Amino acid sequence: MLRIVPSGILHTFSTRFEADGITFEEPSDNLFAFNSPVGACPVCEGFGRVIGIDEKLVIPNSALSVYDGAVVCWRGEKMGEWKTEFCRRAQKADFPIFEPYYKLTREQKDYLWHGKTGASSPEEEICIDNFFKMLEKDQYKIQNRVMLARYRGKTICPQCHGTRLRPEAGYVKVGGRAISDLVDLPVTELKKFFDTLTLTAHEAEVGKRLLTEINNRIRFLLDVGLGYLTLNRLSNTLSGGESQRINLATSLGSSLVGSLYILDEPSIGLHSRDTDKLIRVLRQLQQLGNTVIVVEHDEEIIRAADYIIDIGPQAGRLGGEVVFQGDLQQMLAEKPQDTRSYTVKYLTGQETIALPDSVRPWTNYIEVKGARANNLRGIDVRFPLNVMTVVTGVSGSGKSTLVRDIFYRAMKRQFDEVADRPGEFLGLEGDLQMVKNIEFVDQNPIGKSSRSNPVTYIKAYDEIRKLFAAQPLSQQMGFTPGFFSFNTEGGRCEECKGEGTVTVEMQFMADLVLECESCHGKRFKSDLLEVKFGGQNIYDVLNMTVNQAIEFFDAHGQSKISKKLKPLQDVGLGYIKLGQSSNTLSGGENQRVKLAYYLGMEKTEPTIFIFDEPTTGLHFHDIKRLLAAFDALILRGHTLVIIEHNMDVIKCADHIIDLGPEGGAQGGNVVVCGTPHEVAACPDSYTGRYLKEKL
């Protein structure tokens, strides 16, 4: 404090940053990091969510107004008094009681939840918070404890509103926005913000290098087709393809040279519109002075390659050879009749995935009304029955939200089965009685342990075990079918418990996995392996590929077993071994094993099968077989709903639902529905533009 004499003017100074009664800290990097104690919200500790009253449980249907009963806990004769009183007071507060909840402003929602701001007696306010405080006060009543438990869950932190940062981080603004506002924007919107950012000469000089880095990294994310993502998106909600493309953008941002990049199907989950962008990114990496090796099945990426190595000709024991290597011009110059390469045959047009002669007509359907979860815009969508429906759209347009989060979960609950809570929608209509089951055929492993394998999953191993138990030596030794399982005591090697390997713990180093010295990796006791059928013991049979096993059992008159194995061959898995551990199968292989299981079921009720990008990891030749398997399911009276980007599958659909037009906030609408030709004729559909080339 300083007084000027003789004028008497008093000057006050402070060693702290202060304004309007608020003390500000000098910003540091850690202030804007929720992983640091300096920047993390003190209430949720940087998680963004706390255990409390869950908004989605209290208001599950945001399309309803308060008057129509949006607040579920205010229903009923007794609790309805709160709704009645709230509606009576709402007029004075200018609160729209007839407006759907999702249309309310932030201030109106705060009034509904917390009451009037600055009220003289907050505890007398009629609001959702005070309703639950009343229940907590009277927790000695069992009905109140039950009601509290019903609406409790992980909810957005009331302190940071989900930003995960302490309030002080929000005091620092750039271009009028805090860091929490910027990470909430899709990458496309973020680019617009930084493109139009106005800074003073001093600010521009200080931030010049930082802005260059920021703009470059935003551009890289856009180049790999991730413009619809927000920067605060949780990594565990990203698909495998999205994660890989983020790593690709990181590599571009690092500007490394002289590096070798190996990418495994970077086009997974990418719409045809974005494939050109991905090719440009890969070319940029190469032009920086790097080597890029891509494992890929996408035709456009194959055609863009400088050098192509084709492995084949078949899969499994019939593959493993280099059937072609050279550039695209050399590949196209190959004579199809002289080559063993299926890639050459498809790229030169000798082999094709043919268009169906006609689309299947349909009259019955199930309709999802008012789908509003995530970025969906309250859309109504019909899913036809007994046909193949393909849901298309650019990445982030809302396909998985509609099909998996709403349609699948809602149908599961319709059948009184356990399922996660569906995304927000109004209801299901249509011919619900015509379907008895719904299955989501994903790419998760077919078993939870290394003991599970394809032959046990499709229920063919039961017949094989019975066959070996029926052999004379088995009956003489008293071997039952259970002895021929490596999962139960009896016939399995007890030294390794049927694993075939023994794990040696090395404490501070990686564990060693060694072949079992007792059974030499064969998993069974030696006396059990003496039982043979057609000159082969149980270990030999499990070591056969599906193709070999079908030939073997057909040659020895065991058509019942061959019939059970045939679906694996039909879906293009003839090369895998019967006893191959499930943890060695790829996601696409796991999905096709599940498909084979359903194909092998003899008597099944009408079922809806949902597939999420089933062509992942598949060659043109495999896709052709997959489509034949899909046709077989439909012939049995089932319904297929497929999320897909592959144009060869889309062109074979009976009905297409195209979402978009863009991803993220610019998506969530139905662009067009109809047959492939109707979609191709739609000028607003990105899918239609690329589909037109295939028809």
XYZ file of C-alpha atoms in Angstrom:
695
model
C 0.000 0.000 0.000
C 1.400 3.408 -0.936
C 0.081 6.906 -0.058
C 1.236 9.835 -2.221
C 1.996 12.933 -0.154
C 0.752 15.691 -0.247
C -2.086 14.628 -2.638
C -3.205 11.840 -0.314
C -3.949 9.408 -3.173
C -3.853 5.788 -1.953
C -2.403 3.079 -4.256
C -2.905 -0.604 -3.418
C -0.524 -3.282 -4.717
C -0.663 -7.086 -4.462
C 1.883 -9.867 -4.914
C -0.890 -12.111 -6.259
C -3.003 -12.107 -9.455
C -6.373 -10.724 -8.318
C -9.473 -9.351 -10.020
C -13.111 -9.060 -8.941
C -12.308 -10.780 -5.661
C -10.855 -13.854 -7.404
C -7.252 -14.921 -6.851
C -5.633 -16.358 -9.972
C -2.665 -18.721 -10.120
C 0.088 -18.212 -12.636
C -0.773 -20.780 -15.348
C 1.512 -23.741 -15.965
C 1.270 -26.736 -18.317
C 0.064 -28.951 -15.476
C -2.876 -26.649 -14.745
C -4.459 -27.850 -18.016
C -3.725 -31.579 -17.459
C -6.363 -33.672 -15.660
C -3.745 -36.382 -15.061
C -1.798 -33.977 -12.848
C -2.835 -33.140 -9.252
C -2.258 -29.483 -10.163
C -4.956 -29.455 -12.860
C -7.321 -32.271 -11.824
C -10.765 -31.375 -10.493
C -10.623 -31.864 -6.681
C -14.083 -33.486 -6.561
C -13.782 -36.193 -9.254
C -9.940 -36.273 -9.182
C -9.740 -35.827 -12.939
C -12.157 -38.617 -13.912
C -15.028 -36.314 -14.918
C -17.623 -38.591 -13.337
C -18.701 -39.335 -9.774
C -21.205 -41.657 -8.136
C -24.406 -39.670 -7.802
C -27.888 -39.234 -9.223
C -27.669 -40.248 -12.888
C -29.424 -37.852 -15.269
C -30.086 -40.650 -17.786
C -31.838 -42.747 -15.138
C -33.936 -39.833 -13.877
C -34.812 -38.666 -17.422
C -34.419 -41.728 -19.709
C -36.507 -40.218 -22.511
C -35.446 -36.638 -23.258
C -38.115 -36.329 -25.971
C -40.737 -35.936 -23.209
C -41.522 -32.645 -21.491
C -41.712 -32.176 -17.723
C -45.498 -31.974 -18.043
C -45.581 -35.300 -19.953
C -43.543 -37.071 -17.274
C -39.916 -36.713 -18.373
C -38.822 -36.874 -14.709
C -39.460 -40.564 -13.965
C -39.074 -40.245 -10.191
C -41.961 -37.711 -10.127
C -44.481 -40.232 -11.399
C -47.131 -41.886 -9.263
C -49.719 -40.480 -6.898
C -47.431 -39.489 -4.009
C -44.284 -38.404 -5.876
C -46.422 -36.758 -8.554
C -47.084 -33.956 -6.070
C -43.553 -32.694 -6.785
C -44.310 -32.480 -10.517
C -47.612 -30.713 -9.883
C -45.970 -28.145 -7.603
C -43.037 -27.641 -10.009
C -45.433 -26.981 -12.912
C -47.392 -24.523 -10.740
C -44.257 -22.509 -9.931
C -42.722 -22.823 -13.412
C -44.835 -20.030 -14.896
C -43.269 -17.431 -12.591
C -39.787 -18.661 -13.508
C -40.677 -18.598 -17.225
C -39.888 -22.330 -17.476
C -41.408 -24.118 -20.549
C -43.084 -27.202 -19.009
C -44.376 -28.384 -22.429
C -40.947 -28.264 -24.122
C -39.089 -31.613 -24.672
C -36.208 -31.977 -22.226
C -33.562 -32.168 -24.963
C -34.624 -28.723 -26.232
C -34.180 -26.994 -22.857
C -31.329 -24.508 -22.476
C -28.527 -25.040 -19.949
C -30.148 -22.435 -17.637
C -33.566 -24.119 -17.854
C -32.065 -27.519 -17.022
C -30.232 -25.959 -14.060
C -33.554 -24.586 -12.794
C -35.183 -28.035 -13.069
C -32.289 -29.754 -11.307
C -31.053 -27.155 -8.812
C -33.849 -24.606 -8.442
C -33.751 -20.840 -8.821
C -30.256 -19.333 -8.694
C -29.799 -17.079 -5.658
C -33.056 -18.178 -4.011
C -33.439 -16.898 -0.419
C -34.392 -20.395 0.785
C -32.768 -22.954 -1.566
C -34.058 -25.871 0.499
C -37.641 -24.807 -0.250
C -37.109 -24.879 -4.019
C -38.994 -27.584 -5.937
C -36.271 -29.264 -7.994
C -34.775 -32.692 -8.611
C -31.837 -32.113 -6.235
C -34.127 -31.270 -3.320
C -36.326 -34.271 -4.114
C -33.381 -36.624 -3.629
C -32.200 -34.702 -0.549
C -35.645 -35.386 0.903
C -35.196 -39.098 0.186
C -31.724 -39.083 1.775
C -33.074 -37.333 4.864
C -35.673 -40.080 5.341
C -33.404 -43.023 4.501
C -34.820 -44.993 7.423
C -37.761 -45.740 5.092
C -36.920 -48.758 2.948
C -38.826 -47.401 -0.080
C -36.615 -44.287 -0.029
C -33.428 -46.368 0.065
C -34.696 -48.460 -2.864
C -35.573 -45.325 -4.842
C -32.156 -43.758 -4.215
C -30.410 -46.937 -5.378
C -32.562 -47.041 -8.517
C -31.390 -43.609 -9.722
C -27.782 -43.724 -8.555
C -24.948 -44.277 -11.026
C -21.877 -42.725 -12.596
C -22.858 -39.187 -13.380
C -21.133 -36.030 -14.601
C -19.124 -34.306 -11.879
C -21.130 -31.314 -10.534
C -17.941 -29.316 -9.930
C -16.195 -29.528 -13.321
C -19.247 -30.576 -15.439
C -17.209 -33.388 -16.990
C -14.222 -31.262 -18.074
C -12.043 -33.109 -15.485
C -10.157 -29.860 -14.748
C -10.214 -27.561 -11.716
C -12.162 -24.262 -12.165
C -8.935 -22.203 -12.373
C -8.131 -23.836 -15.739
C -11.294 -22.303 -17.175
C -10.171 -18.760 -16.298
C -7.549 -18.838 -19.058
C -9.101 -18.255 -22.465
C -7.798 -18.090 -26.022
C -10.077 -16.457 -28.555
C -12.784 -16.319 -25.891
C -12.720 -20.084 -25.275
C -11.308 -22.188 -22.441
C -9.354 -25.395 -23.090
C -12.393 -27.441 -21.997
C -14.447 -25.768 -24.763
C -11.854 -26.563 -27.422
C -11.438 -30.269 -26.613
C -15.231 -30.587 -26.829
C -15.248 -29.519 -30.492
C -14.998 -31.999 -33.392
C -11.651 -31.745 -35.181
C -13.375 -30.117 -38.195
C -14.756 -27.321 -35.955
C -11.411 -27.012 -34.166
C -9.710 -26.329 -37.495
C -12.189 -23.520 -38.228
C -11.514 -22.012 -34.785
C -7.732 -21.866 -35.252
C -8.067 -20.714 -38.880
C -10.111 -17.687 -37.748
C -8.263 -17.033 -34.455
C -7.347 -13.345 -34.097
C -4.328 -12.524 -31.926
C -2.388 -9.370 -31.078
C 1.080 -8.961 -32.562
C 2.683 -9.973 -29.251
C 0.412 -13.037 -28.831
C 1.040 -14.123 -32.423
C 4.805 -13.897 -31.900
C 4.663 -15.902 -28.651
C 2.350 -18.591 -30.073
C 3.753 -18.790 -33.615
C 5.536 -22.129 -33.249
C 2.803 -23.640 -31.080
C 0.079 -22.675 -33.564
C 2.078 -24.243 -36.408
C 2.272 -27.541 -34.486
C -1.411 -27.399 -33.515
C -2.570 -26.706 -37.083
C -0.333 -29.444 -38.513
C -1.639 -32.075 -36.092
C -5.256 -31.052 -36.706
C -4.630 -31.350 -40.451
C -3.130 -34.826 -39.999
C -6.217 -35.987 -38.081
C -8.419 -34.640 -40.886
C -6.228 -36.333 -43.505
C -6.718 -39.769 -41.921
C -10.513 -39.315 -41.853
C -10.976 -38.526 -38.149
C -12.526 -35.068 -38.463
C -15.635 -36.177 -36.565
C -13.754 -37.048 -33.335
C -13.442 -34.694 -30.372
C -10.095 -34.422 -28.585
C -11.618 -35.469 -25.240
C -12.935 -38.765 -26.644
C -11.909 -41.650 -24.356
C -9.388 -43.987 -25.980
C -11.305 -47.107 -24.886
C -14.279 -45.979 -26.997
C -12.214 -45.887 -30.205
C -12.342 -48.718 -32.710
C -9.150 -50.530 -33.732
C -9.088 -48.698 -37.058
C -9.507 -45.295 -35.382
C -6.674 -46.024 -32.926
C -4.375 -47.058 -35.761
C -5.138 -43.915 -37.758
C -4.459 -41.725 -34.691
C -1.058 -43.405 -34.388
C -0.555 -42.679 -38.083
C -1.337 -38.985 -37.512
C 1.120 -38.993 -34.577
C 3.818 -40.422 -36.846
C 3.190 -37.690 -39.407
C 3.377 -35.066 -36.666
C 6.737 -36.344 -35.447
C 8.278 -35.794 -38.933
C 10.598 -38.786 -38.519
C 12.726 -39.795 -41.505
C 14.489 -43.040 -42.327
C 11.883 -45.089 -40.456
C 10.044 -48.261 -41.437
C 6.275 -48.144 -40.847
C 4.241 -51.364 -40.888
C 0.464 -50.871 -40.987
C -2.080 -53.682 -40.643
C -5.232 -52.782 -42.585
C -5.366 -49.021 -41.914
C -8.558 -48.832 -44.012
C -10.603 -50.691 -41.340
C -13.743 -48.683 -40.579
C -13.001 -46.177 -43.331
C -15.593 -45.109 -45.905
C -14.568 -45.126 -49.568
C -14.709 -41.316 -49.497
C -11.840 -41.215 -46.984
C -9.637 -43.888 -48.596
C -8.118 -41.293 -50.966
C -7.153 -39.155 -47.949
C -5.505 -42.164 -46.305
C -3.520 -42.910 -49.461
C -2.285 -39.289 -49.511
C -1.172 -39.615 -45.866
C 0.731 -42.837 -46.597
C 2.333 -41.144 -49.598
C 3.360 -38.192 -47.392
C 5.072 -40.587 -44.971
C 6.960 -42.150 -47.876
C 7.957 -38.768 -49.336
C 9.449 -37.715 -45.983
C 12.031 -40.447 -46.551
C 10.353 -43.390 -44.859
C 9.462 -46.908 -45.991
C 5.794 -47.878 -45.630
C 4.647 -51.518 -45.652
C 0.884 -52.022 -45.625
C -1.012 -55.290 -45.111
C -4.241 -54.525 -46.943
C -7.195 -55.918 -48.903
C -8.684 -52.606 -50.082
C -8.585 -52.376 -53.881
C -7.813 -48.635 -54.023
C -4.838 -48.943 -51.654
C -3.510 -51.965 -53.587
C -3.732 -49.995 -56.842
C -1.926 -47.015 -55.248
C 1.055 -49.119 -54.089
C 4.510 -48.742 -55.658
C 5.228 -52.441 -55.166
C 2.842 -55.324 -54.514
C 3.667 -58.664 -52.871
C 0.850 -61.219 -53.075
C 0.952 -64.257 -50.769
C -1.030 -67.381 -51.580
C -2.453 -69.003 -53.520
C -4.823 -70.255 -50.800
C -4.793 -69.949 -47.012
C -3.236 -72.181 -44.368
C -1.145 -75.139 -45.590
C -2.121 -74.302 -49.195
C -0.664 -70.803 -48.868
C 2.593 -69.270 -47.740
C 4.046 -68.773 -51.223
C 4.790 -65.546 -53.059
C 2.476 -65.846 -56.071
C 3.196 -62.360 -57.423
C 5.539 -59.454 -56.787
C 5.928 -56.330 -58.833
C 4.204 -53.016 -59.531
C 0.601 -52.483 -60.625
C 1.439 -52.357 -64.333
C 3.162 -55.737 -64.113
C 0.203 -57.127 -62.181
C -2.316 -55.959 -64.785
C -0.100 -57.370 -67.563
C -0.267 -60.857 -66.003
C -2.312 -63.385 -67.954
C -5.141 -64.455 -65.608
C -5.109 -68.027 -66.943
C -1.396 -68.376 -66.127
C -1.439 -66.936 -62.606
C -2.203 -68.541 -59.266
C -2.887 -65.145 -57.682
C -6.524 -64.459 -56.809
C -5.613 -60.781 -56.375
C -4.494 -60.644 -60.014
C -7.676 -62.419 -61.130
C -9.929 -59.940 -59.307
C -8.008 -56.800 -60.293
C -7.934 -57.858 -63.960
C -11.647 -58.696 -63.901
C -11.376 -62.430 -64.592
C -12.979 -63.109 -61.204
C -15.703 -60.814 -59.878
C -18.236 -60.584 -57.092
C -21.383 -60.666 -59.188
C -24.445 -58.536 -58.617
C -27.519 -60.504 -57.482
C -30.062 -61.166 -60.228
C -32.669 -59.264 -58.206
C -33.284 -57.802 -54.753
C -35.527 -59.721 -52.370
C -38.910 -58.025 -51.843
C -40.077 -57.363 -48.270
C -43.234 -56.261 -46.491
C -42.542 -57.058 -42.821
C -40.253 -54.845 -40.767
C -39.306 -53.597 -37.302
C -39.106 -49.827 -36.921
C -37.006 -47.855 -34.442
C -38.831 -44.613 -33.630
C -37.159 -41.388 -32.524
C -33.550 -42.608 -32.204
C -31.710 -39.779 -30.458
C -28.593 -41.276 -28.798
C -25.211 -39.580 -29.353
C -25.422 -37.698 -32.672
C -28.657 -39.285 -33.994
C -31.311 -36.651 -34.738
C -34.541 -38.315 -33.602
C -34.683 -40.495 -36.727
C -37.209 -43.230 -37.574
C -35.630 -46.259 -39.280
C -37.239 -49.437 -40.638
C -35.297 -52.711 -40.612
C -36.881 -55.138 -43.141
C -37.248 -58.796 -42.131
C -36.024 -61.872 -44.078
C -33.647 -59.828 -46.258
C -30.093 -58.452 -46.108
C -29.992 -54.850 -44.885
C -26.707 -52.933 -44.996
C -26.266 -49.803 -42.864
C -23.790 -47.419 -44.492
C -22.364 -43.956 -43.980
C -19.059 -42.201 -43.427
C -17.127 -42.864 -40.210
C -18.872 -41.334 -37.201
C -22.250 -40.948 -38.918
C -24.079 -42.945 -36.205
C -24.211 -46.476 -37.638
C -23.023 -48.350 -34.534
C -25.130 -46.157 -32.260
C -28.280 -46.959 -34.235
C -27.681 -50.673 -34.806
C -25.794 -51.818 -31.709
C -26.619 -49.291 -28.985
C -30.322 -48.902 -29.803
C -31.741 -51.606 -32.108
C -29.805 -54.596 -30.731
C -30.145 -53.691 -27.042
C -33.812 -52.747 -27.370
C -34.605 -56.031 -29.138
C -32.687 -57.985 -26.477
C -34.861 -56.403 -23.812
C -37.921 -57.056 -25.958
C -37.091 -60.765 -25.598
C -36.601 -60.302 -21.809
C -32.882 -60.979 -22.098
C -30.099 -59.223 -20.196
C -28.656 -56.268 -22.125
C -27.075 -52.890 -21.481
C -29.403 -49.923 -21.378
C -30.317 -48.924 -24.965
C -29.500 -45.483 -26.290
C -32.327 -42.991 -26.249
C -35.293 -43.726 -28.545
C -39.099 -43.544 -28.388
C -39.994 -47.170 -29.072
C -40.127 -50.190 -31.373
C -42.964 -50.777 -33.823
C -43.784 -53.249 -36.580
C -43.817 -57.035 -36.855
C -42.024 -57.823 -33.589
C -43.861 -61.137 -33.217
C -42.172 -62.505 -36.364
C -38.718 -62.604 -34.746
C -37.789 -64.867 -31.834
C -34.143 -63.968 -31.256
C -31.379 -61.492 -32.083
C -27.621 -62.149 -32.199
C -24.717 -59.702 -32.473
C -21.962 -61.591 -34.298
C -18.874 -59.609 -33.304
C -15.132 -60.194 -33.657
C -14.480 -60.985 -29.996
C -12.691 -64.285 -29.244
C -14.881 -67.410 -29.384
C -13.618 -68.485 -25.959
C -12.168 -66.931 -22.836
C -9.196 -69.300 -22.575
C -6.558 -70.864 -24.819
C -8.378 -74.224 -24.454
C -11.318 -73.162 -26.626
C -11.070 -73.973 -30.330
C -13.230 -73.951 -33.499
C -14.252 -77.633 -33.372
C -15.621 -77.348 -29.805
C -17.384 -74.052 -30.583
C -19.386 -75.488 -33.502
C -20.237 -78.625 -31.441
C -18.453 -81.024 -33.839
C -16.007 -82.295 -31.221
C -18.777 -84.129 -29.347
C -19.291 -86.434 -32.349
C -15.536 -86.938 -32.827
C -15.113 -87.947 -29.166
C -18.039 -90.382 -29.442
C -16.424 -91.889 -32.555
C -13.114 -92.538 -30.779
C -14.892 -93.855 -27.664
C -16.702 -96.391 -29.893
C -13.436 -97.941 -31.137
C -12.703 -101.516 -29.893
C -9.560 -100.505 -27.966
C -11.472 -97.708 -26.189
C -14.214 -100.091 -25.113
C -11.611 -102.618 -23.979
C -9.794 -99.945 -21.920
C -13.023 -98.354 -20.631
C -12.463 -94.993 -22.352
C -15.678 -92.922 -22.480
C -16.115 -89.816 -24.707
C -15.004 -87.685 -21.749
C -11.530 -89.247 -21.880
C -10.958 -87.660 -25.294
C -11.257 -84.114 -23.924
C -8.173 -82.211 -22.783
C -10.356 -80.105 -20.472
C -11.266 -82.886 -18.015
C -9.372 -85.442 -15.985
C -9.069 -88.928 -17.423
C -7.408 -88.866 -20.805
C -5.573 -85.556 -20.647
C -1.928 -85.261 -19.650
C -1.929 -84.383 -15.966
C 1.566 -82.916 -16.109
C 0.391 -79.949 -18.208
C -3.358 -80.319 -17.460
C -4.072 -80.751 -21.178
C -2.355 -77.499 -22.217
C 0.498 -79.161 -24.110
C 2.855 -76.563 -22.644
C 4.258 -75.739 -19.214
C 4.822 -72.141 -18.071
C 7.980 -71.475 -16.060
C 7.784 -68.273 -13.999
C 10.953 -66.204 -14.346
C 10.038 -63.534 -11.755
C 11.746 -60.395 -13.119
C 11.858 -61.627 -16.718
C 9.139 -62.761 -19.115
C 7.753 -66.218 -18.300
C 9.021 -69.138 -20.385
C 6.491 -71.359 -22.167
C 7.996 -74.808 -22.790
C 6.650 -77.929 -24.478
C 5.421 -80.457 -21.914
C 8.087 -83.158 -21.452
C 5.476 -85.765 -20.543
C 3.130 -85.572 -23.565
C 5.512 -83.685 -25.923
C 2.802 -81.120 -26.669
C 0.133 -83.688 -27.588
C -2.045 -82.862 -24.541
C -3.226 -86.468 -24.009
C -1.877 -89.525 -22.160
C 0.135 -91.973 -24.253
C -2.289 -94.896 -23.770
C -5.171 -92.742 -25.066
C -3.169 -91.884 -28.192
C -2.982 -95.596 -29.003
C -6.692 -95.475 -29.896
C -6.884 -94.827 -33.626
C -9.566 -94.367 -36.257
C -8.542 -94.673 -39.893
C -4.922 -94.777 -38.758
C -5.176 -91.425 -36.928
C -5.345 -90.773 -33.178
C -7.229 -87.910 -31.497
C -4.156 -85.640 -31.573
C -3.704 -86.237 -35.318
C -7.356 -85.361 -35.973
C -7.175 -82.125 -33.952
C -4.052 -81.220 -35.918
C -5.872 -81.556 -39.272
C -7.152 -78.507 -41.128
C -10.899 -78.323 -41.705
C -10.410 -79.245 -45.381
C -8.255 -82.263 -44.462
C -10.713 -83.377 -41.780
C -13.697 -83.252 -44.173
C -11.782 -85.374 -46.714
C -10.714 -87.796 -43.969
C -14.163 -88.311 -42.443
C -15.864 -88.543 -45.866
C -13.361 -91.229 -46.901
C -14.226 -93.240 -43.779
C -18.010 -92.915 -44.021
C -18.467 -90.358 -41.225
C -20.721 -87.947 -43.117
C -22.373 -86.762 -39.878
C -19.080 -85.261 -38.675
C -18.250 -83.890 -42.152
C -21.634 -82.170 -42.231
C -20.885 -80.415 -38.940
C -17.487 -79.251 -40.217
C -18.790 -78.113 -43.632
C -20.011 -74.659 -42.425
C -16.417 -73.770 -41.458
C -15.382 -74.564 -45.028
C -18.332 -72.603 -46.426
C -17.260 -69.401 -44.645
C -13.695 -69.716 -45.959
C -12.046 -71.236 -42.887
C -11.004 -74.535 -44.442
C -7.378 -73.747 -43.654
C -7.615 -73.513 -39.833
C -6.868 -76.545 -37.663
C -9.678 -78.217 -35.730
C -7.830 -77.868 -32.433
C -6.331 -74.441 -33.105
C -6.390 -72.293 -29.971
C -8.947 -69.475 -30.139
C -6.374 -66.900 -29.018
C -4.476 -67.439 -32.297
C -7.512 -66.525 -34.432
C -7.925 -63.019 -35.846
C -11.057 -60.962 -35.237
C -12.392 -61.779 -38.715
C -11.753 -65.492 -38.180
C -13.554 -65.423 -34.819
C -16.536 -63.770 -36.477
C -16.674 -66.386 -39.231
C -16.424 -69.271 -36.733
C -19.530 -67.828 -35.046
C -21.228 -67.526 -38.430
C -20.373 -71.186 -39.140
C -21.946 -72.184 -35.818
C -25.244 -70.540 -36.794
C -25.096 -72.058 -40.286
C -24.676 -75.492 -38.720
C -27.746 -75.212 -36.492
C -30.402 -77.450 -38.013
C -33.574 -76.118 -36.396
C -33.598 -72.483 -35.424
C -36.279 -69.885 -34.803
C -36.395 -66.738 -36.976
C -33.406 -64.689 -35.835
C -31.938 -61.265 -36.620
C -28.165 -61.483 -37.115
C -26.162 -58.270 -36.750
C -22.645 -58.027 -38.200
C -20.270 -55.086 -37.662
C -17.903 -54.854 -40.651
C -17.643 -58.605 -41.348
C -15.281 -58.036 -44.301
C -12.469 -56.867 -41.996
C -9.386 -58.886 -42.917
C -11.051 -60.550 -45.918
C -9.747 -60.865 -49.481
C -12.125 -60.481 -52.466
C -12.267 -64.287 -52.716
C -13.243 -64.605 -49.038
C -15.943 -61.938 -49.407
C -17.500 -63.974 -52.220
C -17.778 -66.977 -49.874
C -19.070 -64.809 -47.047
C -21.908 -63.493 -49.223
C -22.866 -67.085 -50.085
C -23.038 -67.853 -46.345
C -25.251 -64.788 -45.825
C -27.604 -66.039 -48.561
C -27.792 -69.420 -46.797
C -28.893 -67.732 -43.550
C -31.617 -65.758 -45.340
C -32.884 -68.912 -47.087
C -33.441 -70.394 -43.618
C -35.772 -67.520 -42.731
C -33.344 -65.283 -40.867
C -32.717 -61.530 -41.148
C -29.322 -59.865 -41.637
C -28.379 -56.338 -40.560
C -24.804 -55.456 -41.551
C -22.738 -52.350 -40.798
C -20.327 -52.136 -43.722
C -18.129 -49.889 -45.891
C -17.154 -52.505 -48.479
C -18.871 -51.701 -51.777
C -18.934 -55.357 -52.892
C -21.164 -56.177 -49.914
C -23.226 -52.992 -50.207
C -24.044 -53.649 -53.884
C -25.441 -57.101 -52.928
C -27.831 -55.692 -50.296
C -31.608 -55.949 -50.584
C -32.044 -52.741 -48.597
C -29.586 -49.956 -47.703
C -29.896 -47.451 -44.848
C -27.412 -44.622 -45.485
C -26.673 -42.321 -42.528
C -24.854 -38.999 -42.625
C -24.233 -36.902 -44.525
C -21.017 -36.347 -42.513
C -19.623 -37.713 -39.257
C -20.066 -36.389 -35.713
C -22.282 -33.329 -35.277
C -22.929 -33.141 -39.050
C -24.187 -36.745 -39.119
C -27.020 -38.641 -37.494
C -29.594 -38.161 -40.259
C -31.013 -40.695 -42.711
C -29.651 -39.563 -46.088
C -31.443 -42.208 -48.156
C -33.019 -45.656 -47.803
C -33.733 -48.137 -50.571
C -32.253 -50.634 -53.011
C -28.641 -50.230 -54.245
C -29.863 -48.563 -57.455
C -32.056 -46.117 -55.504
C -29.147 -45.187 -53.216
C -26.789 -44.796 -56.189
C -29.269 -42.339 -57.714
C -29.214 -40.083 -54.612
C -26.914 -37.071 -55.245
C -26.570 -36.297 -51.508
C -25.195 -39.730 -50.599
C -21.423 -40.295 -50.513
C -22.150 -44.028 -50.486
C -24.316 -43.613 -53.580
C -21.527 -41.898 -55.526
C -19.081 -44.775 -54.987
C -21.783 -47.428 -55.310
C -22.665 -46.132 -58.784
C -19.235 -47.296 -60.029
C -19.963 -50.870 -58.867
C -23.429 -51.239 -60.418
